Coordinates of C-alpha atoms in Angstrom, one line a residue:
M1 CA 131.5 108.4 81.6
A2 CA 134.9 108.2 80.2
S3 CA 136.2 111.1 78.1
P4 CA 137.5 110.3 74.7
S5 CA 141.1 110.9 73.8
S6 CA 142.0 114.5 73.5
S7 CA 144.8 114.1 71.0
S8 CA 144.7 116.1 67.7
L9 CA 142.0 118.4 69.0
L10 CA 141.4 122.1 68.2
S11 CA 142.1 124.9 70.7
L12 CA 139.0 127.1 70.8
G13 CA 139.3 129.2 73.9
S14 CA 141.5 130.3 76.8
I15 CA 142.7 127.9 79.4
A16 CA 139.8 127.3 81.8
E17 CA 140.1 127.2 85.6
P18 CA 139.0 124.1 87.5
L19 CA 135.4 123.9 88.5
E20 CA 134.5 124.2 92.2
T21 CA 133.3 120.6 91.9
S22 CA 136.9 119.6 91.6
L23 CA 136.4 118.3 88.1
L24 CA 139.1 119.3 85.7
I25 CA 138.1 121.2 82.6
S26 CA 140.6 120.4 79.8
P27 CA 141.0 123.2 77.3
I28 CA 141.1 121.9 73.7
P29 CA 144.7 122.3 72.5
H30 CA 145.3 124.4 69.4
K31 CA 146.1 122.8 66.1
P32 CA 147.0 125.0 63.2
N33 CA 145.0 124.7 60.0
P34 CA 147.2 122.8 57.6
D35 CA 144.9 123.5 54.6
P36 CA 145.6 126.8 52.9
D37 CA 142.5 126.4 50.8
S38 CA 140.3 126.3 53.9
E39 CA 140.1 130.1 53.9
R40 CA 138.2 129.9 50.7
I41 CA 135.3 127.9 52.2
S42 CA 135.1 129.7 55.5
L43 CA 132.3 132.3 55.9
S44 CA 133.4 135.7 57.0
P45 CA 132.9 136.1 60.8
A46 CA 130.4 138.9 60.3
T47 CA 128.2 137.0 57.8
D48 CA 128.1 133.8 59.9
D49 CA 127.6 135.6 63.1
E50 CA 124.6 137.4 61.7
I51 CA 123.0 134.2 60.5
F52 CA 123.6 132.5 63.9
L53 CA 122.3 135.5 65.9
A54 CA 119.2 135.9 63.7
E55 CA 118.3 132.3 64.3
Y56 CA 119.0 132.6 68.0
R57 CA 116.9 135.7 68.4
R58 CA 114.0 134.0 66.5
L59 CA 114.1 131.1 69.0
A60 CA 114.3 133.6 71.8
R61 CA 111.1 135.2 70.7
I62 CA 109.4 131.8 70.8
F63 CA 110.4 131.5 74.4
A64 CA 109.6 135.2 75.0
T65 CA 111.9 135.2 78.0
G66 CA 115.4 136.3 79.2
C67 CA 118.2 135.6 81.6
T68 CA 119.2 138.1 84.2
E69 CA 122.6 136.8 84.8
R70 CA 125.4 134.7 83.3
F71 CA 125.2 131.5 85.3
P72 CA 127.8 128.8 85.9
I73 CA 128.3 125.6 83.9
F74 CA 126.2 123.6 86.4
I75 CA 123.5 125.6 88.2
P76 CA 123.2 124.6 91.9
I77 CA 119.7 123.6 92.4
G78 CA 118.0 125.2 95.4
S79 CA 116.8 122.8 98.0
S80 CA 113.2 122.5 98.9
S81 CA 114.1 123.0 102.6
S82 CA 114.0 126.7 102.0
T83 CA 110.3 126.7 101.3
S84 CA 107.7 126.9 104.1
A85 CA 105.5 123.9 104.8
V86 CA 101.7 124.1 104.3
A87 CA 99.6 123.6 107.4
A88 CA 96.4 122.5 105.8
P89 CA 95.2 121.4 102.3
D90 CA 93.7 123.7 99.9
A91 CA 91.7 122.7 96.8
H92 CA 93.7 123.1 93.5
L93 CA 96.4 124.9 95.5
A94 CA 99.3 124.2 93.1
S95 CA 97.4 125.1 89.9
L96 CA 95.9 128.2 91.4
Q97 CA 99.3 129.4 92.6
F98 CA 100.8 128.7 89.2
A99 CA 98.0 130.5 87.4
S100 CA 98.4 133.6 89.6
C101 CA 102.1 133.6 88.9
M102 CA 101.4 133.5 85.2
V103 CA 99.0 136.5 85.5
V104 CA 101.6 138.5 87.4
K105 CA 104.2 137.8 84.7
K106 CA 101.8 139.0 82.0
K107 CA 101.2 142.3 83.8
K108 CA 104.8 143.2 84.2
K109 CA 105.6 143.0 80.4
K110 CA 109.3 143.8 81.2
K111 CA 111.5 142.9 78.3
K112 CA 114.9 141.4 79.1
Q113 CA 117.8 140.8 76.7
K114 CA 118.6 137.1 76.6
K115 CA 122.3 136.4 76.7
D116 CA 123.8 134.0 74.2
R117 CA 125.4 130.8 75.2
S118 CA 129.1 131.0 75.8
A119 CA 131.4 130.1 72.8
E120 CA 134.2 128.9 75.1
M121 CA 134.6 125.2 74.5
V122 CA 135.9 122.8 77.1
R123 CA 136.1 119.1 77.8
I124 CA 135.3 117.7 81.2
S125 CA 137.6 115.1 82.6
S126 CA 136.2 111.8 83.9
P127 CA 134.3 112.4 87.1
S128 CA 134.6 110.1 90.1
E129 CA 131.7 107.9 91.0
Q130 CA 130.4 110.3 93.7
E131 CA 130.8 113.3 91.4
Q132 CA 128.9 111.4 88.7
I133 CA 126.1 110.8 91.2
N134 CA 126.0 114.4 92.2
F135 CA 125.9 115.6 88.6
R136 CA 123.2 113.0 87.8
D137 CA 121.1 114.4 90.6
I138 CA 121.5 117.9 89.2
I139 CA 120.4 116.8 85.8
R140 CA 117.5 114.8 87.2
R141 CA 116.5 117.8 89.3
A142 CA 116.3 120.0 86.2
R143 CA 114.4 117.4 84.3
T144 CA 112.0 116.8 87.1
T145 CA 111.3 120.5 87.4
F146 CA 110.8 120.7 83.6
E147 CA 108.3 117.8 83.5
S148 CA 106.5 119.0 86.7
L149 CA 106.0 122.4 85.2
R150 CA 104.8 121.0 81.9
L151 CA 102.2 118.8 83.6
L152 CA 101.1 121.7 85.8
I153 CA 100.7 124.0 82.8
I154 CA 98.5 121.4 81.0
Q155 CA 96.4 120.8 84.2
D156 CA 95.9 124.5 84.6
E157 CA 94.6 124.8 81.0
V158 CA 92.3 121.8 81.6
R159 CA 91.0 123.5 84.8
R160 CA 90.4 126.8 83.0
E161 CA 88.5 125.0 80.2
S162 CA 86.3 123.3 82.8
L163 CA 85.5 126.8 84.1
G164 CA 84.4 127.9 80.6
V165 CA 87.6 129.7 79.6
L166 CA 88.1 128.8 76.0
E167 CA 91.7 129.3 74.9
K168 CA 94.0 127.8 72.4
R169 CA 96.2 125.1 73.9
S170 CA 99.8 126.3 74.3
R171 CA 103.1 124.3 73.9
A172 CA 103.5 123.4 77.5
D173 CA 107.1 122.2 76.9
L174 CA 108.1 125.6 75.6
K175 CA 106.4 127.4 78.5
A176 CA 108.1 125.2 81.0
A177 CA 111.5 125.8 79.4
A178 CA 110.7 129.6 79.4
F179 CA 109.9 129.6 83.1
M180 CA 113.2 127.8 83.9
S181 CA 115.1 130.2 81.6
K182 CA 113.8 133.2 83.6
R183 CA 115.1 131.6 86.8
G184 CA 118.5 130.8 85.3
L185 CA 117.9 127.1 85.5
W186 CA 119.2 126.1 82.1
L187 CA 122.4 124.0 82.6
N188 CA 125.7 124.0 80.8
R189 CA 125.5 127.5 79.2
D190 CA 128.5 129.5 80.4
K191 CA 130.9 127.0 78.6
R192 CA 130.2 124.8 75.6
I193 CA 131.1 121.2 76.6
I194 CA 132.7 119.1 74.0
G195 CA 132.0 115.3 74.2
S196 CA 130.3 113.7 77.2
I197 CA 128.4 115.9 79.7
P198 CA 128.6 114.7 83.3
G199 CA 125.2 113.5 84.7
I200 CA 123.9 112.6 81.2
C201 CA 124.0 108.9 80.4
I202 CA 124.0 107.1 77.1
G203 CA 120.4 105.8 76.6
D204 CA 118.7 108.7 78.4
V205 CA 115.3 109.5 76.8
Y206 CA 113.6 112.8 76.3
F207 CA 110.2 113.8 74.9
F208 CA 110.9 117.4 73.8
R209 CA 113.8 119.3 72.2
A210 CA 113.1 122.1 74.7
E211 CA 114.2 119.6 77.4
L212 CA 117.5 119.0 75.5
C213 CA 118.0 122.8 75.5
V214 CA 117.4 123.0 79.3
I215 CA 120.1 120.5 80.2
G216 CA 122.5 121.6 77.5
L217 CA 122.6 118.3 75.5
H218 CA 121.5 120.1 72.3
G219 CA 121.0 123.8 72.0
H220 CA 118.5 124.3 69.2
L221 CA 114.7 123.8 69.1
Q222 CA 114.6 123.0 65.4
A223 CA 118.1 122.9 63.8
G224 CA 119.6 119.4 63.7
I225 CA 123.2 120.6 64.1
D226 CA 124.2 122.5 67.2
Y227 CA 127.5 124.4 66.7
V228 CA 129.6 127.4 67.7
S229 CA 129.6 129.9 64.8
A230 CA 132.8 131.1 63.2
G231 CA 132.1 134.7 64.4
R232 CA 132.0 133.5 68.0
S233 CA 134.8 131.0 67.9
S234 CA 138.2 132.1 69.1
S235 CA 139.8 130.3 66.1
G236 CA 137.5 131.9 63.6
E237 CA 136.1 128.5 62.5
P238 CA 132.7 127.0 63.4
I239 CA 132.7 123.8 65.4
A240 CA 129.7 121.3 65.7
T241 CA 129.0 119.8 69.1
S242 CA 125.9 117.7 68.6
I243 CA 123.4 116.5 66.0
I244 CA 119.9 115.1 66.0
V245 CA 119.0 112.2 63.7
S246 CA 115.2 111.9 63.4
G247 CA 114.4 110.9 59.9
G248 CA 113.8 114.4 58.7
Y249 CA 116.1 114.1 55.7
E250 CA 115.3 111.4 53.1
D251 CA 119.0 110.9 52.3
D252 CA 120.1 109.9 55.8
E253 CA 121.4 106.3 56.2
D254 CA 121.4 105.1 59.7
R255 CA 123.2 101.8 60.4
G256 CA 123.8 102.3 64.1
D257 CA 127.5 102.5 64.7
V258 CA 127.9 103.9 61.1
L259 CA 125.8 107.0 60.2
I260 CA 125.5 108.8 56.9
Y261 CA 124.2 112.1 58.0
T262 CA 122.7 114.7 55.6
G263 CA 123.6 118.3 56.2
H264 CA 120.9 121.0 56.9
G265 CA 119.2 123.4 54.5
G266 CA 117.0 123.1 51.4
L267 CA 114.4 121.0 53.2
N268 CA 110.6 121.2 52.8
R269 CA 109.7 120.1 56.3
N270 CA 106.1 119.3 55.4
Q271 CA 107.1 116.7 52.8
H272 CA 110.5 115.8 54.1
K273 CA 111.9 116.4 50.7
M274 CA 114.5 118.8 49.3
Y275 CA 113.5 121.8 47.3
A276 CA 117.0 123.4 47.0
S277 CA 120.6 122.5 47.1
Q278 CA 122.6 122.8 50.3
K279 CA 125.5 125.1 50.9
L280 CA 128.7 124.6 52.9
E281 CA 127.8 127.1 55.6
G282 CA 126.5 127.3 59.1
G283 CA 126.1 123.8 60.6
N284 CA 127.3 122.1 57.4
L285 CA 130.6 123.9 57.6
A286 CA 130.8 123.3 61.3
L287 CA 130.5 119.5 60.8
E288 CA 133.2 119.7 58.1
R289 CA 135.6 121.6 60.5
S290 CA 134.8 119.2 63.4
M291 CA 135.8 116.3 61.0
K292 CA 139.0 118.1 60.1
Y293 CA 140.1 118.5 63.7
G294 CA 138.7 115.2 65.1
I295 CA 136.1 116.8 67.4
E296 CA 133.7 114.2 68.8
I297 CA 130.0 114.8 68.2
R298 CA 127.1 114.0 70.5
V299 CA 124.4 112.0 68.6
I300 CA 120.7 112.1 69.6
R301 CA 118.3 109.9 67.7
G302 CA 114.6 110.7 67.4
M303 CA 112.4 107.6 67.4
K304 CA 108.7 107.1 67.1
I305 CA 106.9 105.4 70.0
N306 CA 103.2 104.4 70.6
N307 CA 103.1 105.9 74.1
G308 CA 104.2 109.3 75.3
P309 CA 102.9 112.8 75.0
N310 CA 103.9 113.4 71.4
G311 CA 104.5 110.1 69.8
M312 CA 108.3 110.5 69.7
V313 CA 111.3 110.3 72.0
Y314 CA 114.9 111.5 71.6
V315 CA 117.5 109.0 72.7
Y316 CA 121.1 110.0 73.5
D317 CA 123.3 107.5 71.8
G318 CA 126.8 108.7 72.7
L319 CA 129.8 110.1 70.8
Y320 CA 130.7 109.9 67.1
R321 CA 133.4 111.3 64.9
A322 CA 133.0 112.5 61.4
V323 CA 135.5 110.7 59.1
N324 CA 134.4 111.8 55.6
C325 CA 132.4 114.6 53.9
W326 CA 131.3 114.8 50.3
T327 CA 128.6 116.3 48.1
D328 CA 126.0 114.1 46.3
I329 CA 122.8 114.4 44.3
G330 CA 120.0 113.5 46.7
K331 CA 116.8 111.5 46.0
S332 CA 115.0 114.7 45.2
G333 CA 117.6 115.8 42.6
F334 CA 119.3 118.5 44.6
E335 CA 122.9 118.7 45.8
V336 CA 123.3 117.7 49.5
Y337 CA 126.3 117.5 51.8
K338 CA 126.8 114.1 53.4
Y339 CA 128.9 113.1 56.4
K340 CA 130.0 109.7 57.5
L341 CA 130.2 109.4 61.2
L342 CA 131.6 106.4 63.2
R343 CA 130.6 105.7 66.8
I344 CA 133.6 105.9 69.1
E345 CA 134.5 102.5 70.6
G346 CA 134.4 101.6 74.2
Q347 CA 131.1 103.2 75.0
E348 CA 127.9 101.7 76.5
E349 CA 125.4 100.1 74.2
M350 CA 123.3 102.6 72.3
G351 CA 119.9 103.5 73.7
S352 CA 118.3 103.2 70.4
A353 CA 119.7 99.7 70.1
M354 CA 118.1 98.8 73.4
F355 CA 114.7 100.0 72.1
K356 CA 115.1 97.6 69.1
L357 CA 116.3 94.7 71.3
A358 CA 113.3 95.2 73.7
A359 CA 110.9 95.3 70.7
S360 CA 112.3 92.0 69.4
L361 CA 112.0 90.4 72.9
K362 CA 108.3 91.4 73.0
L363 CA 107.8 89.8 69.6
G364 CA 109.1 86.5 71.0
S365 CA 112.5 86.6 69.4
L366 CA 115.1 85.1 71.7
S367 CA 117.8 84.5 69.1
V368 CA 120.0 87.1 70.8
R369 CA 120.0 85.1 74.0
K370 CA 121.8 81.9 73.1
S371 CA 123.2 80.8 76.4
F372 CA 120.9 81.5 79.3
Y373 CA 118.1 80.3 81.5
F374 CA 114.7 81.9 80.7
C375 CA 111.3 81.6 82.4
N376 CA 108.5 83.4 80.7
D377 CA 106.4 84.3 83.7
I378 CA 107.4 83.8 87.4
S379 CA 104.1 85.2 88.5
M380 CA 102.3 82.2 86.9
G381 CA 99.6 84.5 85.4
R382 CA 98.9 86.4 88.6
E383 CA 100.1 89.7 87.1
S384 CA 98.3 91.3 84.2
F385 CA 101.6 91.2 82.3
P386 CA 104.2 88.4 82.4
V387 CA 107.2 88.8 84.7
S388 CA 110.1 86.9 83.1
L389 CA 113.3 85.5 84.7
Y390 CA 116.6 85.7 82.8
N391 CA 120.0 84.4 83.9
D392 CA 123.0 84.2 81.5
L393 CA 125.7 84.1 84.3
D394 CA 125.1 80.8 86.2
D395 CA 122.5 78.2 87.1
D396 CA 120.9 80.2 89.9
K397 CA 117.0 80.1 89.8
D398 CA 116.4 81.5 93.3
P399 CA 113.4 83.7 92.4
L400 CA 111.4 80.6 91.5
Q401 CA 111.7 79.3 95.1
F402 CA 109.3 81.9 96.4
Q403 CA 105.5 82.1 96.2
Y404 CA 104.7 85.0 93.9
S405 CA 102.3 87.4 95.7
H406 CA 101.0 90.1 93.3
H407 CA 99.1 91.8 96.2
P408 CA 100.2 92.1 99.9
I409 CA 98.7 89.6 102.2
Y410 CA 97.0 91.5 105.1
P411 CA 96.1 90.1 108.5
P412 CA 92.3 89.6 108.8
A413 CA 92.0 92.1 111.6
I414 CA 93.2 94.9 109.3
L415 CA 90.7 94.2 106.5
E416 CA 87.8 93.9 108.9
K417 CA 87.6 97.7 109.0
V418 CA 87.3 98.2 105.2
H419 CA 85.7 101.6 105.5
G420 CA 87.6 102.9 108.5
D421 CA 86.1 105.3 111.0
G422 CA 83.2 106.8 109.2
I423 CA 85.1 107.0 105.8
H424 CA 83.3 105.6 102.7
G425 CA 83.9 105.6 99.0
C426 CA 82.7 108.1 96.4
E427 CA 79.2 107.8 94.9
C428 CA 80.1 109.0 91.4
E429 CA 78.2 106.9 88.9
T430 CA 80.0 108.1 85.8
K431 CA 83.3 110.1 85.7
C432 CA 84.6 111.4 89.0
S433 CA 84.9 115.2 89.2
A434 CA 86.7 117.7 91.5
E435 CA 83.8 117.4 93.9
C436 CA 84.3 113.6 94.2
Y437 CA 84.6 112.4 97.8
C438 CA 88.0 110.8 97.0
A439 CA 89.2 114.0 95.5
T440 CA 88.4 115.8 98.8
L441 CA 90.4 113.1 100.7
N442 CA 93.4 114.1 98.5
G443 CA 93.1 117.8 99.4
G444 CA 90.6 118.7 96.7
E445 CA 92.5 117.5 93.7
F446 CA 93.1 114.3 91.7
A447 CA 96.6 112.7 92.0
Y448 CA 96.9 111.8 88.3
D449 CA 96.3 113.4 85.0
A450 CA 94.1 111.8 82.3
S451 CA 97.0 109.5 81.2
G452 CA 97.6 108.2 84.7
V453 CA 100.8 110.2 85.3
L454 CA 101.3 111.3 88.9
L455 CA 101.1 115.1 89.1
R456 CA 103.0 115.4 92.3
G457 CA 104.0 113.2 95.2
K458 CA 102.0 113.2 98.4
P459 CA 102.4 111.7 101.8
L460 CA 99.5 109.5 100.9
I461 CA 97.1 109.1 97.9
Y462 CA 93.5 108.0 98.1
E463 CA 92.5 106.2 94.9
C464 CA 88.9 105.3 94.2
G465 CA 88.5 101.7 95.3
T466 CA 86.3 98.8 96.4
A467 CA 83.9 101.1 98.3
C468 CA 83.4 103.5 95.4
R469 CA 80.6 103.4 92.9
C470 CA 82.6 104.9 90.0
Q471 CA 83.5 102.8 87.0
L472 CA 86.7 100.8 86.8
N473 CA 88.1 103.2 84.1
C474 CA 87.9 106.1 86.5
P475 CA 91.1 108.2 86.1
N476 CA 91.6 107.9 89.9
R477 CA 92.2 104.2 89.7
V478 CA 95.8 103.7 88.6
S479 CA 98.2 101.8 90.8
Q480 CA 95.5 99.3 91.9
K481 CA 95.3 97.9 88.4
G482 CA 98.7 96.3 88.7
I483 CA 101.7 96.4 86.4
R484 CA 101.2 97.6 82.9
R485 CA 104.6 96.8 81.4
R486 CA 106.6 93.7 80.7
L487 CA 109.1 93.4 83.6
E488 CA 112.1 91.1 83.9
V489 CA 114.1 89.8 86.8
F490 CA 117.7 89.2 85.7
R491 CA 120.9 88.0 87.1
S492 CA 123.5 90.7 87.6
N493 CA 127.2 90.8 88.4
E494 CA 126.8 94.0 90.4
T495 CA 123.5 93.5 92.3
E496 CA 123.1 89.7 92.2
W497 CA 119.5 90.2 91.0
G498 CA 117.9 93.2 89.3
V499 CA 114.8 94.3 87.5
R500 CA 114.4 96.0 84.2
S501 CA 111.5 96.6 81.8
W502 CA 111.1 95.6 78.2
D503 CA 109.0 98.7 77.7
F504 CA 109.8 102.4 78.0
I505 CA 108.6 103.8 81.3
Q506 CA 107.5 107.5 81.4
A507 CA 108.5 109.6 84.4
G508 CA 105.7 109.9 86.9
T509 CA 104.0 106.6 85.9
F510 CA 103.2 103.6 88.1
I511 CA 105.5 100.6 87.8
C512 CA 104.6 98.0 90.4
E513 CA 103.7 97.4 94.1
F514 CA 106.0 96.1 96.8
S515 CA 104.3 93.0 98.0
G516 CA 104.7 90.4 100.7
I517 CA 103.1 89.3 103.9
V518 CA 102.0 92.2 106.1
L519 CA 103.2 92.0 109.7
T520 CA 102.2 94.1 112.7
K521 CA 105.0 95.7 114.8
Q522 CA 104.8 92.9 117.3
Q523 CA 104.9 90.2 114.7
A524 CA 107.9 91.9 112.9
E525 CA 109.8 92.1 116.2
L526 CA 109.5 88.4 116.7
L527 CA 110.3 87.4 113.2
S528 CA 113.3 89.7 112.9
V529 CA 115.0 87.7 115.7
A530 CA 114.5 84.6 113.5
S531 CA 116.4 86.4 110.7
R532 CA 113.4 86.8 108.4
S533 CA 113.7 89.0 105.3
L534 CA 111.6 92.1 106.2
V535 CA 110.9 95.2 104.3
Q536 CA 110.2 98.2 106.6
P537 CA 108.2 100.9 104.9
N538 CA 109.3 103.6 107.3
R539 CA 112.9 103.4 106.1
F540 CA 112.2 104.5 102.6
P541 CA 113.2 108.1 102.2
R542 CA 110.6 110.7 101.3
R543 CA 111.6 110.7 97.6
W544 CA 108.0 111.4 96.7
V545 CA 108.7 115.1 97.7
E546 CA 110.9 115.4 94.6
W547 CA 108.2 114.6 92.1
G548 CA 106.2 117.7 91.3
D549 CA 108.5 120.1 93.2
I550 CA 108.8 123.4 91.4
S551 CA 110.2 125.4 94.2
D552 CA 113.3 126.3 92.0
V553 CA 110.9 128.2 89.7
F554 CA 108.3 129.5 92.2
S555 CA 109.8 130.2 95.6
D556 CA 106.3 130.1 97.2
Y557 CA 105.6 126.6 96.1
M558 CA 104.7 124.4 99.1
P559 CA 105.3 120.7 99.1
S560 CA 102.2 118.6 100.0
T561 CA 101.7 117.7 103.6
Y562 CA 98.2 116.3 103.1
P563 CA 96.7 113.7 103.2
Y564 CA 98.1 112.9 106.6
L565 CA 100.2 109.7 107.0
P566 CA 101.1 108.5 110.5
E567 CA 104.4 106.8 111.4
L568 CA 104.4 103.4 109.8
N569 CA 105.3 100.5 112.1
F570 CA 104.3 97.5 110.0
S571 CA 106.7 95.4 107.9
L572 CA 106.5 93.2 104.8
D573 CA 107.8 89.6 105.2
V574 CA 109.3 88.6 101.9
S575 CA 110.9 85.4 103.1
R576 CA 108.1 83.2 101.8
A577 CA 106.0 85.3 99.4
R578 CA 107.2 88.2 97.3
N579 CA 106.9 89.9 94.0
V580 CA 109.1 91.5 91.3
A581 CA 109.7 94.7 93.4
C582 CA 111.7 92.8 95.9
Y583 CA 114.5 92.5 93.4
F584 CA 115.0 96.2 92.9
S585 CA 118.6 97.2 93.5
H586 CA 119.5 100.0 95.9
S587 CA 120.9 103.4 94.7
C588 CA 121.5 106.7 96.3
S589 CA 120.6 108.2 93.0
P590 CA 117.5 106.0 92.1
N591 CA 115.3 106.2 89.1
V592 CA 112.1 105.1 91.0
F593 CA 110.5 106.2 94.2
M594 CA 108.0 104.9 96.8
Q595 CA 104.5 106.4 97.0
F596 CA 102.0 105.3 99.6
V597 CA 98.4 104.6 98.4
L598 CA 95.1 103.5 99.9
Y599 CA 92.2 102.1 97.8
D600 CA 90.8 98.8 99.2
H601 CA 90.8 99.8 102.9
Y602 CA 91.2 103.1 104.8
N603 CA 93.5 102.0 107.6
L604 CA 96.2 104.7 107.5
S605 CA 98.7 102.6 109.3
Y606 CA 98.8 100.0 106.5
P607 CA 99.0 101.7 103.1
H608 CA 100.1 100.0 99.9
L609 CA 103.7 100.5 98.8
M610 CA 103.5 101.7 95.2
V611 CA 106.6 102.3 93.0
F612 CA 106.6 105.2 90.5
A613 CA 109.2 106.3 87.9
L614 CA 111.3 109.3 89.0
E615 CA 112.6 109.8 85.4
N616 CA 112.1 108.5 81.9
I617 CA 113.5 105.0 82.0
P618 CA 114.5 103.4 78.7
P619 CA 113.9 99.7 78.0
L620 CA 116.3 97.2 79.6
R621 CA 117.8 99.8 82.0
E622 CA 118.0 98.5 85.6
L623 CA 115.4 99.9 88.0
S624 CA 116.8 101.2 91.3
I625 CA 115.2 102.5 94.5
D626 CA 116.6 104.2 97.6
Y627 CA 116.0 101.9 100.5
G628 CA 117.3 104.5 102.9
V629 CA 119.1 102.8 105.8
I630 CA 121.2 100.0 104.2
D631 CA 121.9 97.2 106.5
E632 CA 121.2 93.5 106.8
W633 CA 117.5 93.8 106.1
S634 CA 117.9 95.1 102.6
S635 CA 120.7 92.7 101.6
K636 CA 118.5 89.7 102.5
L637 CA 116.0 90.6 99.8
T638 CA 118.3 89.3 97.1
V639 CA 119.7 86.3 99.0

């Protein structure tokens, strides 16, 4: 992400030393205040500081947690290699360990003083491609830990309810953030970053404000303006760093690149109407000062969605600058402060705009695609949702030359042993429970939550399948139902062909299966000589280990080693028959991962190759997977 121009910016701290990552931190140069009347509108440091700290302590009480040390701008995430491996499965192991940790924390009752975020403001110079990948992995690691904790907290509450323990449901997002805060895993807190944050991309999507706090994109759970107060700023003036636009104020006017933003204060949150006039103080004054000195502001938009845990997402839309500030009488008859912000040119397309474009595509509006080739469904009805083909670069229609195979084609000898050696399906006639036979195959736990989100990756997952008596709506039947979103194969300058979704994809959810003609080891060896395009499952890295890993928070967390999966020696021939997954691009920092699943047979040597989301993926963002060893075999997939 390119940094905006640093001309005419305010100096708000001492000169910073370079980070160990070799990125340069540019101190913001000092510009004297040319307005002698500005002293009249500035709050005294003591008054503003008291307001800021009172709000901060109130939020700290919500978290009921504390930091034990002042940690660096990017916390190095501990590797899972430091944890010991589990030798055998144990029913509900993760949730029981988590519950015991919670009990221990309650008994200690040791109060800790939470340290404030640093007020020293810096700007990060443009990272190299490799540095951007490294920072992206750090951000993803923190987000994966947050989401894994949140899911585990919810599952633990569900388990306790099933045991007859009736308790009020907690805010799992706040609890997850609190656990991470105690371990010093909140990012970007020892310096306040102005502008772009390395590792955070325009269009990134979040469900909770607590997650924004964890990664340092926005530092308040409720306030729409994040800022450094006058009392903590070295210049004695408050400076805003980010704002959230979520429709909370009736006087906001959002035209995308042009935003009329209403200041904070005087709002009746239950009715979204004003009950008092606003004042030029706190965040309002900080926005005015940022306008005066040309400080760029990160803008996050809140948008309502149909799917997701709380019906709303927060989309990072990039950097804006305030260019005007005035008072006006709002719709409710009270005086409000208004700010005109313009989006800085040269940035990637806004994430919120991609949501709107995807929505129009799903409604059948193709007016935005005036010069292109478009095929509505290359699967010819074989998938439960159409898979479109789009090419606006040339006349290449190569994906139409292959037979579309929505399920892998197995050799008859493999399917002859549907039940394997003495293994059979469950006999649940209604809803499967923890005593379900398929649950025992998974180590005494279900792989998914009630919404079909994968709780944690495993070497292998047993879904209820063709040999089971449970109903088709069983929560343990997820990936076998096929794709549940509108996917599109598109022509790309960078990757020849790529795949993206018209729908938002939640982290941990199933996307599609890798499909083709299944070959035994002997068959694959013969066909590889004939230069066939082969996908070799044993080359995919064990990225499933990352999903559900909470070892950064609980050092005794043990990654799953059960169910057992032998070395895979089969291949998928995609030279004649293939599906949408064969057009995924490769990335060393992917947003999807491979998870092996069994459901229609129990031959461990030939599992299904199911693709799950490693992070929240916004509409029309390219899907990428880590193929592992990159050589001729992977390049042939897009030829």
